[in-house]
Amino acid sequence: MLPTPRRYHIVTFGCQMNKADSERMAGILDGMGFEWEENPELANVVLYNTCTIRDNAEQKVYSYLGRQAKRKHQDPSLTLVVAGCVAQQEGEQLLRRVPELDLVMGPHHANRLQDLLEQVFAGDQVVATEPIHIMEDITKPRRDSAVTAWVNVIYGCNERCTYCVVPNVRGLEQSRSPEAIRAEMETLSRQGYREVTLLGQNIDAYGRDLPGSTPEGRHLHTLTDLLYFVHDVPGIDRLRFATSHPRYFTDRLIRACGELPKVCEHFHIPFQSGNNEILKAMGRGYSQERYRQIIDKVRHYIPDAAISADAIVGFPGETEAQFNDTLRLVEDIGFDQVNTAAYSPRPQTPAATWGDQLSEEVKADRLQRLNHLVNTKVAERSQRYGDRIEEILVEEVNPKNPQQVMGRTRSNRLTFFEGDIQQLQGQTIAVKIQQVRPFSLTGTAVGFTVGV
Ligand code: SAH
Ligand code: SF4
Ligand code: F3S
C-alpha cells in the first residue's frame, strides 16, 4: 500500500555523481505520484543519498538518521531510505545499526527505486547492494537547475588509489553508449537546457569497456571521440566534464578542448600530492613533473584555462618535506580552486592498514597551512577578471539579492549582475566585471552574446 499523503524529501551528500542520482530518484518519485516536500519533518518518504569518501561524511549520515529513526517511533508510516555509498559499504549492517530503516540501496540501484519501494510498501525491509549492470533510465529526472544539467557518461572506477573507497562502492567502470548520451543531450536541449556537464569518477576512462578499437589499437570510444560526437547537439552552448585523472589526460584530449568551441575553459584535474614518493604510495600513476607538463600543455592550447584540483594532506608516512612539495605545487601552478582534505583511513582500502598513520594534530595543522596558501593564491588568480568582459550563462536569481541574477563564466566563476531573471534565464550575456572576490564576481550587462 502506498502511504498518503505522498510527500518525499531527499538529502544528498557527496559528489556530483550522487547529485545526479538524486535527481533521477526524485524523478522516479514524481512519476509515482509523490510530491517534493521542502521540510523533511513533514515528508513521509525520507531518502538519504550518502557519501563515505571520508569518515566525517559517513558520520554525518548517522546523526541525521538517528533523528528520523526517533520520528519513526511516533509515526510508523514514515518510510526511511538510505541510498548511495554508505548504503553500499555497510549493506545489511546498516539495518542492524538502524533497525528502523526500510530500504538500503547501493548507487547501482538508483534507477530501480520504484521497484524497491513497492517491495517496501508490500511490507518488506529491503537491501539492494548486489552489483548489477546499470540499465538505461527512461524516467525524467527532476533537475535542480533549468539551465545546466549533469549527464552521466561512465559509472564506477577501475583505479585503485590506495586511500580511496570509491572503487569498492561504485564498482567497475560501465560506460554508456555515445548514442544514449547524445540522445539525452538532445532531450535536454529541447527542454531548454543550455549547458551539460559530462560526469564520471574517472571520466578520462570513458569508453575503455566498450567494444571496438581503431587500426592503431586505440579504443574506438574515448572521451575525446565522445566530445566530437556530441559537440554539435543544437541548443547546448556549453560543455564541461569531470573528474579528470592526470594519468589519462591525453594530448589529444587537450587539443580537442582547444579546438571545440563549446568545451569550456575549465578543467578539474586532481593532483592529490606534490611529492613523487607519496604519489607512488597513493598508486596514482604519474609524477608531479608529469602533472606540471599537463598543465603547461593545457595552457599552451587554452591560455586562459581555469584549473581546479583536489589534494590530500597527511597521507600515511607523509613527512614535513613531502608536504612542502604539495605547498610548492600550489604555489607554482596558479589554481583557480583546490578542494583540500586531511587523509581519512577508509574501510577496505590498503592505506588504512599501514602502520605509519599520522596524528590528527599533524593532519589538521597541514590542512590549515595548505588552506591558507590556497586562499591566498586563489584570491590572486581571481584578480585577472577585473575589468574584463565575460560571457555569463544566466542560471538563477541571486538568492541574496532579487535585483540580481547569477550565472557562471565559461571558466566556471560564479558571477552576479543586475537583471530580470524572467528575461535572462538561459541566455548568455556579456558582462563587464567590476568587483572581484576570491570565488565570485560582480559586473554589469553590456549586451547579448551570440551562442557558439
Ligand atoms: N575520481 C576523482 C575524485 C574522487 S573522490 C579523482 O580521482 O581524483 C574526491 C576527492 O576526495 C579525491 O580527489 C580526494 O582528494 C579526496 N579523497 C578520496 N579519498 C580520501 C580519503 N581517504 N581521505 C581524504 N580525502 C580523500
Ligand atoms: Fe578514487 Fe582514484 Fe578512482 Fe578517483 S581515480 S575515484 S581517487 S580510486
Ligand atoms: Fe562520496 Fe560516493 Fe561520490 S563516496 S564522493 S558520493 S562516489
XYZ file of C-alpha atoms and ligand atoms in Angstrom:
493
model
C 0.000 0.000 0.000
C 1.264 3.458 -0.888
C 1.307 5.827 2.062
C -0.826 9.016 1.976
C -0.224 11.900 1.747
C 2.648 11.158 -0.592
C 5.416 13.582 0.212
C 9.114 12.931 -0.121
C 12.322 14.622 0.851
C 15.828 13.751 -0.346
C 19.022 14.812 1.408
C 22.101 14.500 -0.813
C 25.672 14.198 0.434
C 28.842 13.773 -1.592
C 29.850 14.328 -5.172
C 28.177 15.253 -8.461
C 27.512 11.565 -9.143
C 25.285 11.481 -6.080
C 23.599 14.735 -7.079
C 22.816 13.264 -10.479
C 21.482 10.061 -8.870
C 19.287 12.105 -6.507
C 17.783 13.988 -9.440
C 16.907 10.680 -11.091
C 15.452 9.214 -7.898
C 13.381 12.384 -7.389
C 12.120 11.964 -10.964
C 11.074 8.394 -10.162
C 9.196 9.526 -7.027
C 7.447 12.271 -9.028
C 6.435 9.608 -11.527
C 4.966 7.506 -8.693
C 2.702 10.388 -7.696
C 4.750 11.695 -4.787
C 5.353 15.400 -4.228
C 8.571 17.087 -3.150
C 8.358 18.345 0.448
C 10.849 21.009 1.477
C 10.629 20.167 5.186
C 11.951 16.649 5.929
C 9.860 16.563 9.124
C 6.666 16.690 7.043
C 7.703 14.128 4.416
C 6.602 10.517 4.707
C 9.332 9.169 2.447
C 12.751 10.439 3.538
C 15.751 9.372 1.488
C 19.399 9.972 2.367
C 21.739 9.685 -0.581
C 25.008 9.158 1.239
C 28.770 9.597 0.853
C 31.589 7.709 2.546
C 34.662 9.320 0.991
C 35.885 10.395 4.447
C 34.881 9.332 7.921
C 33.204 12.666 8.730
C 30.935 12.308 5.675
C 29.848 8.881 6.899
C 29.289 10.008 10.497
C 27.084 12.884 9.362
C 24.665 10.365 7.891
C 24.311 8.501 11.182
C 23.435 11.657 13.058
C 20.721 12.558 10.526
C 19.394 9.002 10.593
C 19.181 8.951 14.373
C 16.743 11.870 14.306
C 14.487 10.314 11.663
C 14.563 6.907 13.383
C 13.147 8.582 16.509
C 10.420 10.185 14.444
C 9.514 6.814 13.021
C 8.638 5.580 16.507
C 5.921 8.254 16.647
C 4.862 7.810 13.028
C 5.293 4.234 11.760
C 4.016 5.229 8.289
C 7.326 7.059 7.707
C 9.451 5.294 5.078
C 13.202 5.658 5.631
C 15.660 5.026 2.801
C 19.459 5.070 2.736
C 20.886 5.156 -0.783
C 24.367 5.829 -2.149
C 27.824 4.945 -0.985
C 27.315 4.341 2.762
C 24.448 2.006 1.835
C 26.755 0.108 -0.496
C 29.586 -0.044 2.023
C 27.517 -1.107 5.018
C 24.693 -3.111 3.390
C 22.847 -5.325 5.896
C 24.943 -3.980 8.769
C 23.073 -0.709 8.418
C 19.854 -2.500 9.330
C 21.469 -3.816 12.498
C 22.654 -0.338 13.372
C 19.393 1.427 12.442
C 16.599 -1.193 12.510
C 14.014 1.492 11.654
C 15.313 1.597 8.055
C 13.007 0.309 5.326
C 15.356 0.321 2.368
C 19.134 0.225 1.920
C 20.147 0.626 -1.719
C 23.561 0.998 -3.371
C 24.247 3.531 -6.129
C 23.822 0.952 -8.892
C 20.204 0.536 -7.863
C 19.131 4.198 -8.119
C 17.138 3.553 -11.290
C 15.275 0.717 -9.531
C 13.825 2.915 -6.793
C 10.186 2.346 -7.785
C 10.525 -1.412 -7.817
C 12.341 -1.384 -4.459
C 9.819 0.959 -2.816
C 6.955 -1.216 -3.994
C 8.546 -4.118 -2.121
C 8.789 -1.883 0.954
C 5.135 -0.825 0.683
C 4.236 -4.521 0.424
C 5.746 -4.921 3.896
C 9.389 -5.920 3.315
C 12.607 -4.495 4.664
C 14.826 -4.402 1.571
C 18.605 -4.376 0.972
C 19.759 -3.906 -2.643
C 23.541 -3.798 -2.892
C 24.428 -6.580 -5.329
C 26.468 -5.445 -8.357
C 24.311 -5.095 -11.448
C 24.575 -3.736 -14.934
C 23.147 -0.209 -14.844
C 20.207 -0.039 -17.221
C 19.437 2.978 -19.375
C 16.962 5.076 -17.483
C 13.699 6.210 -19.037
C 12.379 8.366 -16.190
C 12.634 12.109 -16.432
C 14.978 13.348 -13.692
C 13.790 16.197 -11.505
C 16.707 18.536 -12.126
C 17.694 21.301 -9.724
C 18.556 23.748 -12.470
C 16.566 24.707 -15.570
C 19.720 25.705 -17.459
C 22.588 23.359 -16.579
C 22.384 19.573 -16.377
C 24.567 16.609 -15.441
C 24.830 13.716 -17.846
C 26.460 10.508 -16.617
C 28.814 9.020 -19.146
C 30.720 6.446 -17.108
C 29.832 4.822 -13.791
C 32.348 3.277 -11.380
C 36.138 3.396 -11.276
C 38.782 0.782 -12.084
C 41.640 2.701 -10.475
C 42.968 1.515 -7.166
C 44.196 4.633 -5.427
C 45.281 3.212 -2.092
C 43.280 5.689 0.021
C 40.018 5.593 -1.883
C 36.749 3.848 -1.166
C 35.073 4.741 -4.481
C 36.013 1.557 -6.411
C 34.569 -0.526 -3.549
C 31.264 1.292 -3.502
C 30.822 2.327 -7.130
C 32.117 -0.874 -8.715
C 33.774 -1.443 -12.071
C 33.618 1.038 -14.923
C 30.467 0.956 -17.053
C 30.314 3.403 -19.949
C 27.050 4.450 -21.529
C 26.881 4.297 -25.303
C 27.679 7.521 -27.207
C 24.208 7.302 -28.787
C 22.442 7.189 -25.391
C 24.490 10.159 -24.172
C 23.750 12.181 -27.288
C 20.042 11.315 -27.130
C 19.874 12.531 -23.507
C 21.578 15.783 -24.530
C 19.130 16.302 -27.389
C 16.231 15.864 -24.973
C 17.848 18.332 -22.581
C 18.250 20.865 -25.355
C 14.551 20.569 -26.272
C 13.687 21.160 -22.610
C 15.669 24.410 -22.662
C 18.958 23.332 -21.071
C 21.998 25.188 -22.358
C 24.932 23.631 -20.518
C 25.849 19.988 -19.961
C 28.482 18.571 -17.614
C 29.520 15.066 -18.572
C 30.148 13.070 -15.410
C 32.336 10.197 -14.301
C 34.584 9.469 -11.293
C 37.369 8.933 -13.784
C 35.898 10.434 -16.908
C 39.046 10.054 -18.992
C 38.499 6.295 -18.784
C 35.300 6.706 -20.788
C 34.809 4.020 -23.394
C 37.563 1.594 -22.464
C 34.939 -1.004 -21.512
C 33.007 -0.526 -24.776
C 33.758 -2.815 -27.717
C 35.877 -1.696 -30.696
C 39.327 -0.300 -31.420
C 40.974 1.682 -34.225
C 43.576 0.114 -36.574
C 46.342 1.670 -34.409
C 44.956 -0.192 -31.429
C 43.383 2.821 -29.759
C 39.945 2.387 -28.201
C 37.272 3.416 -30.644
C 35.367 5.256 -27.947
C 37.356 7.732 -25.873
C 36.323 10.892 -24.080
C 37.863 12.855 -26.953
C 35.753 10.977 -29.509
C 32.699 11.492 -27.337
C 33.286 15.268 -27.214
C 33.423 15.381 -31.024
C 30.350 13.144 -31.253
C 28.117 15.282 -29.012
C 29.556 18.694 -29.818
C 27.013 19.700 -32.435
C 23.876 18.960 -30.400
C 21.897 22.105 -31.265
C 20.940 24.378 -28.375
C 23.595 23.077 -25.981
C 26.023 26.029 -25.863
C 28.457 24.833 -23.235
C 30.104 21.511 -22.467
C 32.050 20.581 -19.355
C 33.371 17.309 -17.991
C 34.605 15.998 -14.627
C 36.579 14.416 -12.993
C 39.823 14.053 -14.915
C 42.688 11.781 -13.891
C 46.169 13.073 -14.806
C 47.194 9.559 -15.819
C 44.729 9.604 -18.706
C 44.622 13.288 -19.593
C 45.965 12.932 -23.119
C 47.428 15.497 -25.517
C 44.721 14.524 -27.961
C 42.077 15.465 -25.381
C 43.768 18.798 -24.658
C 43.934 19.667 -28.361
C 40.270 18.726 -28.791
C 39.304 21.013 -25.901
C 41.171 23.869 -27.575
C 39.532 23.148 -30.909
C 35.910 22.594 -29.864
C 34.280 25.959 -29.163
C 31.608 24.636 -26.784
C 34.080 22.974 -24.423
C 34.517 25.459 -21.588
C 37.925 26.644 -20.405
C 37.812 24.920 -17.039
C 39.437 21.636 -16.085
C 39.215 19.802 -12.783
C 42.378 17.716 -12.541
C 43.130 16.473 -9.005
C 46.827 16.098 -8.172
C 46.421 14.800 -4.568
C 50.088 15.384 -3.655
C 53.085 17.306 -4.993
C 55.566 14.637 -3.898
C 56.547 11.700 -6.091
C 57.009 9.146 -3.301
C 53.588 9.945 -1.885
C 52.037 9.827 -5.363
C 53.601 6.394 -5.811
C 52.286 5.179 -2.449
C 48.865 6.512 -3.431
C 49.031 4.447 -6.629
C 48.296 7.472 -8.787
C 50.494 6.536 -11.747
C 52.056 9.964 -12.502
C 54.780 12.186 -11.100
C 54.500 15.822 -10.080
C 56.647 16.669 -13.143
C 54.096 14.967 -15.393
C 51.287 16.883 -13.688
C 53.076 20.179 -14.349
C 53.590 19.195 -18.001
C 49.872 18.537 -18.391
C 49.003 21.963 -17.002
C 51.620 23.588 -19.266
C 50.131 21.814 -22.250
C 46.604 22.874 -21.310
C 47.786 26.488 -21.044
C 49.657 26.227 -24.330
C 46.457 25.361 -26.216
C 43.997 27.215 -23.949
C 45.965 30.089 -22.405
C 43.277 31.391 -20.084
C 42.093 27.960 -18.839
C 40.906 27.776 -15.239
C 42.364 24.816 -13.376
C 40.906 23.315 -10.214
C 42.081 20.271 -8.293
C 41.827 18.109 -5.176
C 44.612 17.497 -2.680
C 45.083 15.278 0.355
C 47.398 16.131 3.256
C 48.668 13.756 5.923
C 48.730 10.588 3.847
C 50.390 7.746 5.855
C 54.122 8.405 6.185
C 53.998 11.925 4.698
C 56.983 13.889 6.031
C 57.118 17.628 6.507
C 59.399 17.851 3.451
C 56.956 15.839 1.346
C 54.096 18.053 2.483
C 56.190 21.067 1.449
C 56.273 19.671 -2.090
C 52.460 19.917 -2.119
C 52.681 23.536 -0.950
C 55.238 24.204 -3.690
C 52.980 22.797 -6.388
C 50.109 25.026 -5.212
C 52.484 27.981 -5.053
C 53.649 27.377 -8.647
C 50.560 26.382 -10.634
C 48.097 29.220 -10.040
C 44.965 27.171 -9.367
C 41.525 28.715 -9.558
C 40.300 26.402 -6.800
C 41.666 23.482 -4.773
C 39.480 21.169 -2.664
C 41.637 20.080 0.225
C 41.193 17.270 2.734
C 43.047 15.606 5.571
C 43.649 11.940 4.849
C 40.936 9.753 6.393
C 41.503 5.974 6.676
C 38.653 4.151 4.915
C 37.392 0.588 5.330
C 38.882 -1.982 2.951
C 41.488 0.336 1.486
C 45.199 -0.549 1.561
C 46.491 2.706 3.054
C 44.180 2.353 6.081
C 46.121 -0.746 7.179
C 49.568 0.863 7.001
C 51.449 1.440 10.229
C 52.737 4.949 9.601
C 49.480 6.860 10.135
C 49.906 10.490 11.160
C 48.233 12.037 14.187
C 45.070 14.095 13.777
C 47.015 17.130 15.051
C 49.644 16.890 12.313
C 46.971 16.398 9.660
C 44.887 19.328 10.921
C 47.944 21.584 11.049
C 48.973 20.730 7.475
C 45.419 21.163 6.246
C 45.268 24.616 7.792
C 48.578 25.637 6.233
C 47.567 24.347 2.813
C 44.180 26.073 3.021
C 45.850 29.335 3.907
C 48.084 29.135 0.843
C 45.198 28.055 -1.413
C 43.094 31.021 -0.282
C 45.910 33.458 -0.967
C 46.687 32.006 -4.389
C 43.038 31.739 -5.451
C 42.418 35.373 -4.491
C 45.454 36.411 -6.572
C 44.296 34.385 -9.533
C 40.838 35.952 -9.354
C 42.302 39.402 -9.999
C 42.725 38.625 -13.685
C 38.950 39.029 -14.129
C 38.992 42.742 -13.180
C 37.626 44.963 -15.990
C 37.216 42.052 -18.351
C 34.119 41.241 -20.360
C 32.957 37.707 -19.634
C 30.208 35.568 -21.164
C 27.734 34.665 -18.425
C 25.148 31.919 -18.879
C 22.338 33.059 -16.577
C 21.049 30.316 -14.257
C 19.044 31.766 -11.373
C 18.109 34.823 -9.405
C 20.733 35.770 -6.799
C 19.159 34.337 -3.616
C 20.698 37.180 -1.601
C 19.570 39.994 -3.897
C 16.419 39.643 -6.048
C 17.529 42.580 -8.243
C 20.418 40.465 -9.454
C 20.753 37.312 -11.492
C 23.586 34.818 -11.232
C 25.409 32.608 -13.652
C 28.875 31.414 -14.489
C 31.728 32.426 -16.717
C 32.933 29.786 -19.137
C 35.768 29.257 -16.664
C 33.126 28.422 -14.005
C 33.344 31.593 -11.852
C 30.070 32.470 -10.173
C 29.044 35.964 -11.391
C 26.268 38.341 -10.318
C 24.781 41.294 -12.200
C 21.598 43.338 -12.211
C 18.784 41.985 -14.361
C 15.404 40.285 -14.576
C 15.554 36.512 -14.308
C 12.315 36.121 -16.339
C 14.052 37.658 -19.331
C 17.534 36.370 -18.805
C 17.343 32.749 -17.613
C 19.179 30.520 -20.069
C 20.651 33.494 -22.002
C 24.337 34.103 -22.484
C 25.104 37.734 -21.632
C 28.288 39.765 -21.997
C 29.085 41.206 -18.575
C 31.722 43.756 -17.686
C 33.350 42.645 -14.425
C 33.626 45.385 -11.807
C 34.116 43.596 -8.483
C 36.415 40.666 -7.955
C 36.198 38.401 -4.888
C 38.213 35.182 -4.413
C 35.387 32.908 -5.551
C 32.861 35.187 -7.259
C 32.485 38.275 -9.418
C 30.009 41.138 -9.873
C 29.533 43.176 -13.034
C 27.142 44.950 -15.402
C 25.487 43.575 -18.524
C 26.867 45.130 -21.678
C 24.944 43.122 -24.257
C 23.797 39.779 -25.543
C 26.450 37.497 -26.907
C 25.751 35.169 -29.747
C 25.799 31.481 -28.797
C 28.591 29.386 -30.280
N 37.853 10.402 -9.033
C 38.377 11.598 -8.561
C 37.865 12.044 -7.188
C 37.383 11.049 -6.239
S 36.876 11.461 -4.631
C 39.903 11.505 -8.594
O 40.446 10.526 -8.973
O 40.564 12.443 -8.219
C 37.102 13.172 -4.440
C 38.305 13.560 -3.644
O 38.223 13.109 -2.311
C 39.598 12.971 -4.131
O 40.103 13.657 -5.207
C 40.490 13.067 -2.923
O 41.172 14.286 -2.901
C 39.501 13.001 -1.775
N 39.626 11.721 -1.061
C 39.353 10.496 -1.534
N 39.611 9.568 -0.585
C 40.040 10.235 0.517
C 40.471 9.833 1.822
N 40.517 8.563 2.163
N 40.846 10.798 2.688
C 40.831 12.102 2.330
N 40.444 12.529 1.127
C 40.046 11.617 0.213
Fe 39.176 7.091 -6.136
Fe 41.373 7.055 -7.561
Fe 39.088 6.201 -8.644
Fe 39.444 8.786 -8.165
S 40.592 7.546 -9.625
S 37.635 7.585 -7.675
S 40.643 8.788 -6.282
S 40.199 5.243 -6.962
Fe 31.155 10.150 -1.916
Fe 30.322 8.096 -3.259
Fe 30.815 10.357 -4.511
S 31.753 8.032 -1.612
S 32.426 11.262 -3.285
S 29.250 10.025 -3.008
S 31.168 8.302 -5.282
